XYZ file of C-alpha atoms in Angstrom:
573
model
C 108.322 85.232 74.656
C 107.470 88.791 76.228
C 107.422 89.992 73.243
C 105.122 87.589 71.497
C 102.992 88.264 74.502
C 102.887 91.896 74.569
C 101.728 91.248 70.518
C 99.072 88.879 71.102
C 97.439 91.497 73.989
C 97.951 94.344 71.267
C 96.155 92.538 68.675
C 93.418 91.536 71.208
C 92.625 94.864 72.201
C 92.560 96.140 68.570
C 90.125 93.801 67.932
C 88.088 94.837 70.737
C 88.343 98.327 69.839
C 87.004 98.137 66.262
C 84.129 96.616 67.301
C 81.993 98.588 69.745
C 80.878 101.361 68.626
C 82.550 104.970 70.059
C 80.071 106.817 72.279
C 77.841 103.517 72.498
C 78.772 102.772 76.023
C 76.471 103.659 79.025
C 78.539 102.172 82.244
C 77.379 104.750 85.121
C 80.207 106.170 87.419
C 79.559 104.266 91.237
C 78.065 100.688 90.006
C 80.845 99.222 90.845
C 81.371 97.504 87.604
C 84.554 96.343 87.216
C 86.926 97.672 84.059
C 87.757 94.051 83.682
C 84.180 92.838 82.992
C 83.967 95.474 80.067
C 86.868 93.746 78.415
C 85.300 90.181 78.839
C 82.487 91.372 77.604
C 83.996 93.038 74.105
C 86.221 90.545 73.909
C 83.532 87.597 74.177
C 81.668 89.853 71.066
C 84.759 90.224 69.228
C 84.808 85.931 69.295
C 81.371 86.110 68.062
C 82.653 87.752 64.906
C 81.120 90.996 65.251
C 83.049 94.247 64.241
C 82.333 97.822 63.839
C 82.174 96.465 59.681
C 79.799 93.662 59.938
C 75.937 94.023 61.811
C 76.123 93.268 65.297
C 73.789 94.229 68.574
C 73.347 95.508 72.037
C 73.972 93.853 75.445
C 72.733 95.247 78.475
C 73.101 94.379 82.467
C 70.368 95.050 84.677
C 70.941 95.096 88.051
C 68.393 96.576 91.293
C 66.331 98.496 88.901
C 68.942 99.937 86.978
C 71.091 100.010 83.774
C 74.650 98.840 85.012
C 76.535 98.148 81.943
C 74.986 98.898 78.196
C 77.028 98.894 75.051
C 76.036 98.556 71.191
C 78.459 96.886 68.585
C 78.377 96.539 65.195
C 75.798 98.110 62.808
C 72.031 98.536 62.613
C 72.355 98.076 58.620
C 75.270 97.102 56.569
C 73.956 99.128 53.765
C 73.825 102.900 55.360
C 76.462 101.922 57.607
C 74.552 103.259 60.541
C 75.729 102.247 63.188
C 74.250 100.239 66.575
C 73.542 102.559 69.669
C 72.110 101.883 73.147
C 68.814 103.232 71.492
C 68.448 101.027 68.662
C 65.234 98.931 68.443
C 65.487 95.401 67.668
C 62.552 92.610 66.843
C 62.541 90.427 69.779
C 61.389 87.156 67.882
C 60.206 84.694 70.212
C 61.080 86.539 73.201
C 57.817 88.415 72.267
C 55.909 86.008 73.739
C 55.634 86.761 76.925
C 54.023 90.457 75.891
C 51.308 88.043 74.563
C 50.785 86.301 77.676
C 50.576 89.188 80.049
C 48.400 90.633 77.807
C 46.380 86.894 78.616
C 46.561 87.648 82.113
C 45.253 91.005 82.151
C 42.118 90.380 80.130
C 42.116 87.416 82.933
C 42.103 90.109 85.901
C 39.859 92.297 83.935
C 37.342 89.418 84.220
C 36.811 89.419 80.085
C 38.255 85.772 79.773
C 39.146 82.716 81.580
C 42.522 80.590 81.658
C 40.064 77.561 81.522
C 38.277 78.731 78.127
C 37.939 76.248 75.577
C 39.548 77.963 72.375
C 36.553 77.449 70.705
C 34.105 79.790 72.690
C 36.494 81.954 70.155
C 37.002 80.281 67.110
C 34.150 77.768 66.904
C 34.914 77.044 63.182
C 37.862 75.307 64.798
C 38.256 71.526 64.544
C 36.839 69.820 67.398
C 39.563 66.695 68.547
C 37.293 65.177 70.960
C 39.047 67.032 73.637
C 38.427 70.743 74.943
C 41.575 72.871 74.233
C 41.856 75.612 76.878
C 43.258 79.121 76.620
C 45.612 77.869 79.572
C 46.800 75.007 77.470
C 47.709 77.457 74.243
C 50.142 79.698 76.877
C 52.074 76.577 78.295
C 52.402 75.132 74.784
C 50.649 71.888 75.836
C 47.315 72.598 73.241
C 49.208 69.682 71.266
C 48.210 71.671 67.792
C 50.839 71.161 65.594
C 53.490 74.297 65.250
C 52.439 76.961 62.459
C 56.125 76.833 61.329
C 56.648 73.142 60.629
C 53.349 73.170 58.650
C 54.540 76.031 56.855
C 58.376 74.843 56.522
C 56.808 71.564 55.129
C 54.508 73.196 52.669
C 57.676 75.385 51.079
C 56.551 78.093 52.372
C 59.317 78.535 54.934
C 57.996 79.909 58.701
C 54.988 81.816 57.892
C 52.056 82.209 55.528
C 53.087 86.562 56.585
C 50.295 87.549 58.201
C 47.837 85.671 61.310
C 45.019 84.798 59.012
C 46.876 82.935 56.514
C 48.388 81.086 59.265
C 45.421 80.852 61.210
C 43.165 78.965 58.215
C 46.532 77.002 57.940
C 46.647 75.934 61.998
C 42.946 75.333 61.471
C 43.538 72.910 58.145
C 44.134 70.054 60.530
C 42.804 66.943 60.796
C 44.542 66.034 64.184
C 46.751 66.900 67.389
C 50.641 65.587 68.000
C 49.502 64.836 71.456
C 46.368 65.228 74.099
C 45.711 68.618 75.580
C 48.108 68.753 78.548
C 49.636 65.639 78.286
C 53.034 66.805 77.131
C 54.744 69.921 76.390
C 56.079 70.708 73.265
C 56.566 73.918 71.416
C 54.092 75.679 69.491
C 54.108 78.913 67.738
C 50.428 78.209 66.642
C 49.310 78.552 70.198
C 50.688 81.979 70.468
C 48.918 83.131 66.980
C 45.938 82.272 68.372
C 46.321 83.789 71.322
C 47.216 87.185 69.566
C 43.557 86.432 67.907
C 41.915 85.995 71.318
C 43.319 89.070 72.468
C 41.293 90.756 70.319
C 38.265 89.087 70.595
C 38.279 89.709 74.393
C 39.428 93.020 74.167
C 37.228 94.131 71.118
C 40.591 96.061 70.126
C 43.132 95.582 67.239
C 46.460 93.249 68.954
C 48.812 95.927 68.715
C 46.719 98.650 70.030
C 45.571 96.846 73.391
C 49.479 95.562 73.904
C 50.052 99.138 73.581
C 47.746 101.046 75.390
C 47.651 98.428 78.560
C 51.032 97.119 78.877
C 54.145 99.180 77.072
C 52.457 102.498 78.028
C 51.803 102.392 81.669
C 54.637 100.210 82.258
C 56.614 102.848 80.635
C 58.470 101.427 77.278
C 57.886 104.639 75.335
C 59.870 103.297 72.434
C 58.982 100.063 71.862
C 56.204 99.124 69.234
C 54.850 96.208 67.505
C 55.567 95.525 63.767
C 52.059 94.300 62.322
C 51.776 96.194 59.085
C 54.293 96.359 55.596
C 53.976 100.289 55.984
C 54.527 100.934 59.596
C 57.070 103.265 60.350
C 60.155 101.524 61.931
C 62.428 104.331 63.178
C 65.913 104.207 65.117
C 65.498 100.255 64.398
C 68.181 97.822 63.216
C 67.682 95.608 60.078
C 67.930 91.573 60.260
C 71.269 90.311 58.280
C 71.569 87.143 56.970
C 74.727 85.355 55.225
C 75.006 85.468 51.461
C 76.453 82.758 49.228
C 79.477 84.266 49.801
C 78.994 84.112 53.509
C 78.736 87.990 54.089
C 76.106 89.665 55.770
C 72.952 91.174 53.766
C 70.160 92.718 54.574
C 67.334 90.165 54.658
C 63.601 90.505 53.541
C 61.986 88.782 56.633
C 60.848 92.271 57.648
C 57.911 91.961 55.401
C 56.793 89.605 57.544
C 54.486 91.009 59.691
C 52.849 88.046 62.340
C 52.283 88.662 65.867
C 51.467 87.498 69.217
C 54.763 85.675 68.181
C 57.157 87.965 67.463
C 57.694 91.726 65.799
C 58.031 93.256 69.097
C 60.822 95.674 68.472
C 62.334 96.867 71.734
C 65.407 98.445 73.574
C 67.824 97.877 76.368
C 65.943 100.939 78.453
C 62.739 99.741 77.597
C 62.999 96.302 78.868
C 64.743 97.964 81.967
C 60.984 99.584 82.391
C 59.535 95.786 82.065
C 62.261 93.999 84.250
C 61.351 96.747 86.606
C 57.564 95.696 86.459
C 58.218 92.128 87.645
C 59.073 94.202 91.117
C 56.586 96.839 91.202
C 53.844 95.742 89.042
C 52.179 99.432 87.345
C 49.537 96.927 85.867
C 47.077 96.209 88.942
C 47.257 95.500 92.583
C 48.207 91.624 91.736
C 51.334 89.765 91.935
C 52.264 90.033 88.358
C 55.948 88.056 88.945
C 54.239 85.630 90.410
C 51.401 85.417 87.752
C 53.801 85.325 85.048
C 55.933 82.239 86.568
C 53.362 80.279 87.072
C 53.568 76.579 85.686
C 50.875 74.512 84.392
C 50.446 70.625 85.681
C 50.401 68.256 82.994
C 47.837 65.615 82.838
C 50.227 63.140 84.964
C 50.948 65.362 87.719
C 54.537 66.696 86.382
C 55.258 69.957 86.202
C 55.478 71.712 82.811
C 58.738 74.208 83.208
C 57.332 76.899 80.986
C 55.175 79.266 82.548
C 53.598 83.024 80.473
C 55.947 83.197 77.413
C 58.878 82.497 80.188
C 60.791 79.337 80.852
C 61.236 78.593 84.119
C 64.484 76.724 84.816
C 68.353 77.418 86.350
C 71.621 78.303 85.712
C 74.902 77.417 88.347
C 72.145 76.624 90.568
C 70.530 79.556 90.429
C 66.886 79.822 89.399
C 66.236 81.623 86.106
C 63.280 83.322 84.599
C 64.152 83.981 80.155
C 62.961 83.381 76.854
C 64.814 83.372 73.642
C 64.213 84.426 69.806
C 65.359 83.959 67.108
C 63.552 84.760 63.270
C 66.338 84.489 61.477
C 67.610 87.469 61.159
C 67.565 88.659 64.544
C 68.734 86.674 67.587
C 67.552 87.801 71.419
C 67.722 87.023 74.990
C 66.137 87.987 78.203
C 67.626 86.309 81.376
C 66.375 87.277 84.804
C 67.936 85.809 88.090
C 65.483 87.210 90.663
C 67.519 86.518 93.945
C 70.142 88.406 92.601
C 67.835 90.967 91.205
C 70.147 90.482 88.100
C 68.878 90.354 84.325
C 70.724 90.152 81.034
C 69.893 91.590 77.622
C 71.533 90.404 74.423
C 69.611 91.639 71.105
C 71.164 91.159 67.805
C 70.156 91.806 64.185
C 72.276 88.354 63.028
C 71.417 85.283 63.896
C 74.283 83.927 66.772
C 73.632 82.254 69.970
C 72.332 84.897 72.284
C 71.340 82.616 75.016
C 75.132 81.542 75.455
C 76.701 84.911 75.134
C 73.927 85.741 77.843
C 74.656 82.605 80.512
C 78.390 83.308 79.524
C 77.693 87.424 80.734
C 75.718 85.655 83.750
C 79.103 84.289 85.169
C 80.892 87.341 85.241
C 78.379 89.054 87.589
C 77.785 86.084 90.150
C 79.013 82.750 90.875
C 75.945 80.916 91.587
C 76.751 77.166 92.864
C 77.616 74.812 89.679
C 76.895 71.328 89.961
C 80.356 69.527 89.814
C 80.520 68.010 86.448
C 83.201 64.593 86.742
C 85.217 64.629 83.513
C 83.471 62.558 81.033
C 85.119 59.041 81.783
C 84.648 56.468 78.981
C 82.836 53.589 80.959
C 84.815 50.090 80.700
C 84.379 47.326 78.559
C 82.753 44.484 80.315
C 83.335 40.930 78.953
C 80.013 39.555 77.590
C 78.828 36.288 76.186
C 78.663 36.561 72.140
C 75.615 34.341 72.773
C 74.210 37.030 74.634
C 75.366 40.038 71.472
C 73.673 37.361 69.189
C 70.209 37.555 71.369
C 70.481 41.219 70.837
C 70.535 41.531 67.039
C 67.756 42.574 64.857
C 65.415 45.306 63.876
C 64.305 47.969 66.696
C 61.482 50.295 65.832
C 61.654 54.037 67.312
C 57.610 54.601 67.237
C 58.354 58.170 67.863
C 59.942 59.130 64.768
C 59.358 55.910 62.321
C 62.760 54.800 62.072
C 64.130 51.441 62.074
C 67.171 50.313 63.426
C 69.098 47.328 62.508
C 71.590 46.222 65.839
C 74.283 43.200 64.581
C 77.164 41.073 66.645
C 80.397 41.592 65.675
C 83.036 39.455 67.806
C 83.129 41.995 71.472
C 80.529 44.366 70.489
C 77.157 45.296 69.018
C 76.677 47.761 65.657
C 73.890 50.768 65.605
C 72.942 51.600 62.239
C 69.929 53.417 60.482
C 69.527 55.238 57.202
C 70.262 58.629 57.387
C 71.343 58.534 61.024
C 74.812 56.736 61.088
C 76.539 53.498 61.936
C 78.201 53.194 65.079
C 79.938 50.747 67.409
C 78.667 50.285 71.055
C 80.365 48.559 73.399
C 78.915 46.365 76.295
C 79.254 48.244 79.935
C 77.197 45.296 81.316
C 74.862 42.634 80.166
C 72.426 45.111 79.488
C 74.044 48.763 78.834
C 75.802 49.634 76.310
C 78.247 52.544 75.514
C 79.633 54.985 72.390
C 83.539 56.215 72.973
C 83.002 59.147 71.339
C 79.808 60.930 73.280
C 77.504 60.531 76.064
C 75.056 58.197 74.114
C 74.026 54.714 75.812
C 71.570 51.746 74.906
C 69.818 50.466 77.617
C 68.204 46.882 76.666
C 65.002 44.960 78.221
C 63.673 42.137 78.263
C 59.942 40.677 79.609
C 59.861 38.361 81.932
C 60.019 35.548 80.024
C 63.732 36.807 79.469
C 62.916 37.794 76.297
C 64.617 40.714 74.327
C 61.767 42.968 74.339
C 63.435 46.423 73.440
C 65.705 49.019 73.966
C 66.173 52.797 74.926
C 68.442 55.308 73.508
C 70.116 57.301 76.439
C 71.492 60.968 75.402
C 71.483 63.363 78.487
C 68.428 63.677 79.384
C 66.337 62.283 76.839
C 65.517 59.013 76.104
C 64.302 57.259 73.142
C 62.419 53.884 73.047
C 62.680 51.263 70.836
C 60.666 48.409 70.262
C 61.844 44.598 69.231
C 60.977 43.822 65.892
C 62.829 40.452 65.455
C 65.425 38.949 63.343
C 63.514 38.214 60.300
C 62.425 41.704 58.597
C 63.717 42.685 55.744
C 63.404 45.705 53.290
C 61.609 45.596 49.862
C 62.796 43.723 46.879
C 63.765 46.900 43.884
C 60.719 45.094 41.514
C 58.506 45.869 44.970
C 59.048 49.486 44.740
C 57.231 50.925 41.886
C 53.940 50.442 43.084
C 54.758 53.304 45.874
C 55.555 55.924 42.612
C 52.987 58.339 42.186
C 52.072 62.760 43.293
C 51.231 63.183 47.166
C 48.853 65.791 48.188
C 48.351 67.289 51.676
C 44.925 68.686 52.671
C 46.617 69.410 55.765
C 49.310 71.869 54.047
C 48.425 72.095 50.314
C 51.181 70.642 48.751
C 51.547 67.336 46.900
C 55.221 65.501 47.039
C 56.070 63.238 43.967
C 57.244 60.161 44.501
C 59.323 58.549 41.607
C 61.114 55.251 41.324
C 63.868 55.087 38.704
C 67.037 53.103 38.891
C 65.376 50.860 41.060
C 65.181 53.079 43.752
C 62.467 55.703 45.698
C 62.399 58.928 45.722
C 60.491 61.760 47.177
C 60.702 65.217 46.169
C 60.873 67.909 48.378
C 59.599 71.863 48.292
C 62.955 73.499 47.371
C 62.888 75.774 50.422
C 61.812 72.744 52.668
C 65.429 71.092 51.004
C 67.732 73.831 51.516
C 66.159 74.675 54.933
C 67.064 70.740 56.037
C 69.885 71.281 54.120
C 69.247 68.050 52.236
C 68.169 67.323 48.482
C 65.273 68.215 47.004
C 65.078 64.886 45.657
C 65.940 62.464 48.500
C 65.831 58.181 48.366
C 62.955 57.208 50.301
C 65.157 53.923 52.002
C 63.392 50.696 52.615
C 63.192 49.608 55.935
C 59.952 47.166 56.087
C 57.173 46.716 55.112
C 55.448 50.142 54.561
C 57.818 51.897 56.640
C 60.827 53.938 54.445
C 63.764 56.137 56.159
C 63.663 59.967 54.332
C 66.257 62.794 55.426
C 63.353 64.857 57.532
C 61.304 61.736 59.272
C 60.248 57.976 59.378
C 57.649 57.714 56.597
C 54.763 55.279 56.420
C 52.424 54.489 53.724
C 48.909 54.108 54.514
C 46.756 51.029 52.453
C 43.150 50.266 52.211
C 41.416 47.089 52.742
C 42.346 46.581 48.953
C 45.553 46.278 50.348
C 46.477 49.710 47.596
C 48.207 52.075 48.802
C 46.541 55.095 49.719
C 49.477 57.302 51.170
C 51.656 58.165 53.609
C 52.231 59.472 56.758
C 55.253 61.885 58.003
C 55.862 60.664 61.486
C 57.470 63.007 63.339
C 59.505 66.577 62.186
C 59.949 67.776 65.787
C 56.751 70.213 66.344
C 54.786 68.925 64.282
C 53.946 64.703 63.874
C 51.898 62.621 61.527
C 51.040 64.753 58.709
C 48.875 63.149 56.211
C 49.277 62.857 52.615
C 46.847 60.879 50.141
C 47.672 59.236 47.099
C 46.024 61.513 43.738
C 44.370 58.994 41.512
């Protein structure tokens, strides 16, 4: 057994070895850092599958101002073999953002704009959607304009038209909003393009230049710079990898892609020391710039919206945390501050991994915080219930939000959830009115009005919830002969591209962009599943088809992709 052991420690620090970097490390004699938190550190990259052969990143731990551990792994690009160092700039995707924002805030203090604009004192050419769209709105990501890169990933053009304009006209295209200014939040990279654009307008100088001049020069991040040309000069910076077909790492061509206000910042570990530092001792102005930056917005029903300048605002083991994430790709980044600790953790990588874990995970070893006790998941009991009662329960539920249908049946003890393309499950009665999964923390939660009525249901996952709405007993999905009449091409005003839709073997089918396919990883070619009436089940969303007071069909609407709902197609005559 010793033996075994002595091989299995042997083999673990080989591992560890071969994958940072020699001469990478910067752990400063007198922080107190622990030898042991090194090892966990390596060794939790070494599980990530990162070696001194494959492309890899940089972590760094900030603590009271200063750099307390830093240490590059892996290489910058796979095809020089140049390796990572503590030096090495890397795009920051998303995390980005918050450069964007502050950027906001200062033109705010400089008196040139106003959190309370309406958008369109700067783009009036913009659709007007009956409700004023504020500057304020576009920075908390509750504008409610659809997401640039769901537009663009349903067009087949992947995440971005490459440069703010294209994607700009594209935002622009729209003929409506997912959701009232500031009545939800919900992600939107669109908000931040135009942001970048109001930058300038405000500042009568070019985005990069202003973000430059104003914010990474007097706060002191000599290195970093912001990728917003093909021809720029991108030195001591790593290359995105992606995996082959083959599953190795290549260099990937999302480089080319030069957007901002988004992303493109490319950054390193002592650089973002000089901004972490700035949260503390603000170089920008005599103004509370931490406090600036963590603001929240109110939504329109008095909750709080949780993401504040290009920062989410939430906690980890009970400890309140101030981060943003990225991701393009072909990079993969995280910046986590815990200001009572005065702690903050850096993970940038030129692979796409999961950062934000590998960043909570690097959290632990430095402080405790005070977890909430989680009781081991406990698979609720069966409770006996009256088949009469399962029977009351059966029929068709429709989820609004994403234009699915789902059909609930009896069977004997328990109820069956199915829908096409998500599954068929059992659920088991808890009461008269919950029900359970035994395989994950999923519940249905059914009404009734107060007649006694089955009125709906919700889905219960977590935190979320999910409403359904009681359709009856008698609804039914189209007869084959009643499918043809839905064949014909699709077009989208809204994103440019028209979607056949073909019946053969007496079945629908819509065709997908390629790139939208593989992206979803689904076929191009997908059945377009009957549920009822005008409503069909597809692999991306609930699809409905529009008619006219002909009763023809017209076309269809895509209900819901995540960050971007109801996109409109109409039928080409």
């Amino acid at each position: 057994m010793k033996k075994s052991g002595l091989y299995t420690i042997a083999l673990l620090l080989l591992c560890i070895s071969a994958t940072a970097n020699p001469g990478s490390v910067n752990n400063p004699e007198g922080t107190g850092l622990p030898d042991s938190v090194e090892i966990k550190i390596d060794t939790l990259i070494a599980r990530m599958g990162i070696s001194s052969q494959t492309p890899g990143g940089v972590v760094g731990v900030i603590r009271e101002g200063r750099i307390i551990f830093e240490k590059a792994y892996g290489q910058a690009d796979s095809e020089t073999k140049t390796p990572n160092t503590t030096s090495t700039l890397f795009n920051l995707g998303s995390t980005s953002k918050q450069f964007t924002a502050a950027a906001i805030l200062l033109l705010a203090k400089q008196k040139r704009l106003s959190l309370k604009d309406d958008i369109r004192k700067y783009f009036p050419d913009f659709p007007d959607y009956g409700y004023p769209i504020t500057i304020e709105n576009l920075i908390h990501h509750t504008s409610g304009i659809k997401s640039s890169d769901g537009l663009c990933l349903m067009a087949g053009t992947l995440f971005s038209k490459d440069n703010r304009e294209g994607d700009y006209n594209f935002i622009a295209r729209q003929k409506s909003l997912n959701f009232r200014p500031g009545d939800e939040f919900l992600y939107s990279n669109s908000g931040y393009i135009l942001l970048g654009k109001i930058v300038e307008k405000a500042s009568g100088m070019k985005f990069s230049k202003f973000i430059e001049e104003n914010i990474f020069r007097p706060v002191g991040m000599t290195h970093t710079y912001i990728y917003d040309r093909p021809d720029k000069t991108t030195v001591n910076s790593a290359t995105g990898h992606v995996r082959g077909g083959d599953q190795k790492f290549e260099r990937s061509g999302y480089q080319n892609t030069t957007l901002t206000g988004i992303s493109n910042v490319y950054t390193c570990i002592e650089d973002l020391l000089q901004w972490d530092n700035n949260f503390y001792s603000n170089k920008l102005g005599k103004w509370d710039f931490s406090k600036e930056m963590t603001t929240p917005e109110i939504l329109n029903n008095g909750d709080t919206c949780k993401y504040a300048f290009g920062l989410d605002i939430s906690e980890h083991n009970g400890l309140r945390t101030i981060s943003h994430g990225g991701g393009t790709g072909d990079f993969s980044t995280q910046y986590t501050q815990i200001p009572s600790e005065r702690l903050t953790v850096v993970c940038l990588f030129n692979i796409s991994t999961d950062a934000t874990g590998l960043a909570n995970k690097i959290i632990d070893l430095y402080v405790k915080g005070n977890p909430k006790h989680v009781a081991a998941e406990v698979t609720p009991e069966k409770a006996n219930v009256d088949t009469a009662l399962l029977q009351k329960y059966a029929g068709k539920y429709l989820d609004k939000s994403y234009g699915f249908i789902v059909t609930i049946t009896a069977d004997s003890d328990h109820l069956v959830f199915e829908a096409p393309y998500q599954g068929r499950f059992e659920i088991y009665p808890s009461s008269d009115s919950l029900f359970h999964v035994t395989f994950a923390d999923l519940k249905l939660l059914f009404r009734r009005n107060n007649k006694g009525e089955v009125a709906g249901a919700a889905i219960i996952q977590g935190d979320q919830k999910f409403d359904l709405t009681y359709l009856g007993t008698d609804i039914y999905p189209l007869k084959a002969e009643q499918l043809s009449e839905y064949a014909g091409d699709y077009y989208s005003e809204e994103i440019d591209v028209t979607y056949p839709v073909t019946f053969k073997d007496n079945k629908l089918y819509i065709k997908l962009p390629e790139s939208t396919a593989q992206f979803c990883r689904v076929n191009a070619e997908s059945e377009l599943v009957s549920e009822c009436d005008d409503y069909f089940a597809s692999p991306v969303s609930g699809i409905e088809f529009t008619r006219n007071t002909e009763n023809e069909i017209t076309g269809f609407i895509i209900i819901n992709i995540g960050r971007v709902r109801n996109l409109v197609f109409g039928k080409v005559k």
